Amino acid sequence: MIRAPKCEMTLMVNGEKHSIVARQADTLLFVLRNYLGLTGSKPGCLNGDCGACTVLIDGTPIKSCMILAIETIGKSITTIEGLHDAPIQRAFVEQFAFQCGYCTPGFIMNAHALTEHRPDADDETIRKWLESNICRCTSYREIEQAVKSVLAEGQKQE
Amino acid sequence: MIPFDLTYHRPSSISEAVQLFEQIQKQGKTPLYYNGGTEIITLSRLNLVFADAVIDIKHIPECRVLDRKQNELTLGAALSLTTIEEANPFPLLAKAASEVADHTARNQITLGGNVCGQIFYRETVLPLLLADCDVVIAGKSGLRQHSIHEVFDQHIRLEPGEFLVQIKVDPIYTTMPHIHIKRRKQGNVGYPLVTVSMIKKERDLRVAFSGVCPFPFRSQAVEEQLNARHLPIETRIVRALQQLPEPILDDVEGSAEYRLFVLKNILTDMLIALEEG
């Protein structure tokens, strides 16, 4: 493979600016893992199907294997490393919402965005959002319970 | 991982995008217009798409318009499918959009990308065909507006260097009775076995299909048979299915026989619902 053309790009990841020189054809997932050492976003299918690489771009869940890093210049990227004791992280532990854990960062990023954007989400909305991620250990029920527990907690506090 | 190198360009205007395309092409290189990018990235991995340069049209203001006027609904080609789903300016289109891929993918997949895609399902085009919408296309000689029926035949017919900017819909179509049914082989995400969109305009039914042939289509001959109300529904469906433009798909998603079985049932349900409803 020919290794050109590369260019300098500055990305805002987890609140910090990172300047790197990368191929313009590099996906965000590749850059996060191989240039920035942020290995929480997982490579799974690399085809936009499994959701293991989900990150937030300006708060919206996006599959980082399906977007070029260069496209995200000027946007705010949040990876699993950028979440610190978010309610959904605690809920995943409390509800035993994982087994092998490989899909967990992607699920957590998607579920975190869901609880932030749709605090009043009904069962249908939760189902629709969670369909974006695949768990081969089939922890789906527990993951759904984790999401619902965060939503219920938020509604209690209102 | 894209297995070849490319340059990325982010024009901020239609004219800049068109000029970039021309300049890159003049250098003997292959440019591609780039919207959500999901299909280009996916197919690149399989060496089914190649580009020396991608021209990202998502930042062109005209491509991001969602404007509801009394006599016209304008939808920019760079609107994401979730934007259309949430804004719901055209319920049948919102429903079709909401069935494409999965929610996170739809945050990125755009209306223009789906309509112009290489993967042949292109399900958001079904409501657009039923609504006789217009498409606005940018090219070297500026903008041109055409009925979708003039430029979409199995796939969108664009001249080299052109791209889809907007879709314009007559609002009367956004309130008509409609049904959209997508049946998959299994699960709730993924490509269809068969997808059918139907609207009722006054007494007449209009219908468009995806997953039946290797391209989405609306057929006047099919509609004529379905609207022959003096005949029983079953006869109308049998006659309508004799008018399909090509033999029914027979592939890994489903055999032709199974697709036909599913299609007959969908059409029966739709006819009963829209004619009696």
GROMACS .gro file of C-alpha atoms in nm, chain A residues 1-5 23-26 30 45-48 54 60-63 65-68 70-71 73 110 127-129 131-132, chain B residues 1-8 10 34-38 41-42 45 54 56 58-59 85 98 102-108 188-189:
model
   64
    1MET     CA    1   0.000   0.000   0.000
    2ILE     CA    2   0.131   0.347  -0.086
    3ARG     CA    3   0.173   0.555   0.229
    4ALA     CA    4   0.079   0.905   0.116
    5PRO     CA    5  -0.067   1.159   0.138
   23ARG     CA    6  -0.336   0.950   0.629
   24GLN     CA    7  -0.639   1.138   0.505
   25ALA     CA    8  -0.793   0.797   0.439
   26ASP     CA    9  -0.752   0.684   0.801
   30PHE     CA   10  -0.764   0.374   1.350
   45CYS     CA   11  -1.657  -0.586   1.218
   46LEU     CA   12  -1.492  -0.267   1.079
   47ASN     CA   13  -1.800  -0.252   0.861
   48GLY     CA   14  -2.044  -0.042   1.063
   54THR     CA   15  -1.900   0.373   1.886
   60THR     CA   16  -2.403   1.203   1.883
   61PRO     CA   17  -2.313   0.834   1.872
   62ILE     CA   18  -2.114   0.748   1.559
   63LYS     CA   19  -1.937   0.430   1.455
   65CYS     CA   20  -1.483   0.273   1.184
   66MET     CA   21  -1.721   0.444   0.941
   67ILE     CA   22  -1.590   0.799   0.957
   68LEU     CA   23  -1.261   0.950   0.847
   70ILE     CA   24  -1.011   1.417   0.907
   71GLU     CA   25  -1.388   1.464   0.893
   73ILE     CA   26  -1.167   1.826   1.268
  110ASN     CA   27  -2.447   0.463   2.273
  127ARG     CA   28  -3.490  -0.093   2.159
  128LYS     CA   29  -3.421   0.114   1.848
  129TRP     CA   30  -3.107   0.273   1.988
  131GLU     CA   31  -3.015  -0.234   1.799
  132SER     CA   32  -2.705  -0.047   1.682
  159MET     CA   33  -0.929   0.074   0.686
  160ILE     CA   34  -0.935   0.218   0.337
  161PRO     CA   35  -0.668   0.024   0.144
  162PHE     CA   36  -0.564   0.316  -0.076
  163ASP     CA   37  -0.472   0.678  -0.020
  164LEU     CA   38  -0.695   0.969  -0.098
  165THR     CA   39  -0.717   1.338  -0.035
  166TYR     CA   40  -1.010   1.486   0.154
  168ARG     CA   41  -1.438   2.009   0.234
  192TYR     CA   42  -1.875   1.221  -0.027
  193ASN     CA   43  -2.176   1.261   0.198
  194GLY     CA   44  -2.221   1.038   0.505
  195GLY     CA   45  -1.934   0.830   0.372
  196THR     CA   46  -2.048   0.497   0.514
  199ILE     CA   47  -1.572   0.341   0.342
  200THR     CA   48  -1.747   0.003   0.346
  203ARG     CA   49  -1.250  -0.204   0.220
  212VAL     CA   50  -1.329   1.264  -0.181
  214ASP     CA   51  -1.733   1.618   0.132
  216LYS     CA   52  -2.199   1.789   0.405
  217HIS     CA   53  -2.085   2.141   0.483
  243GLU     CA   54  -3.681   1.068   1.133
  256SER     CA   55  -3.610   0.477   1.019
  260ASP     CA   56  -2.949   0.094   1.260
  261HIS     CA   57  -2.994   0.408   1.469
  262THR     CA   58  -2.625   0.493   1.513
  263ALA     CA   59  -2.554   0.430   1.143
  264ARG     CA   60  -2.848   0.653   1.054
  265ASN     CA   61  -2.682   0.938   1.245
  266GLN     CA   62  -2.431   0.931   0.962
  346ASN     CA   63  -3.484  -0.584   1.297
  347VAL     CA   64  -3.170  -0.444   1.137
   0.00000   0.00000   0.00000
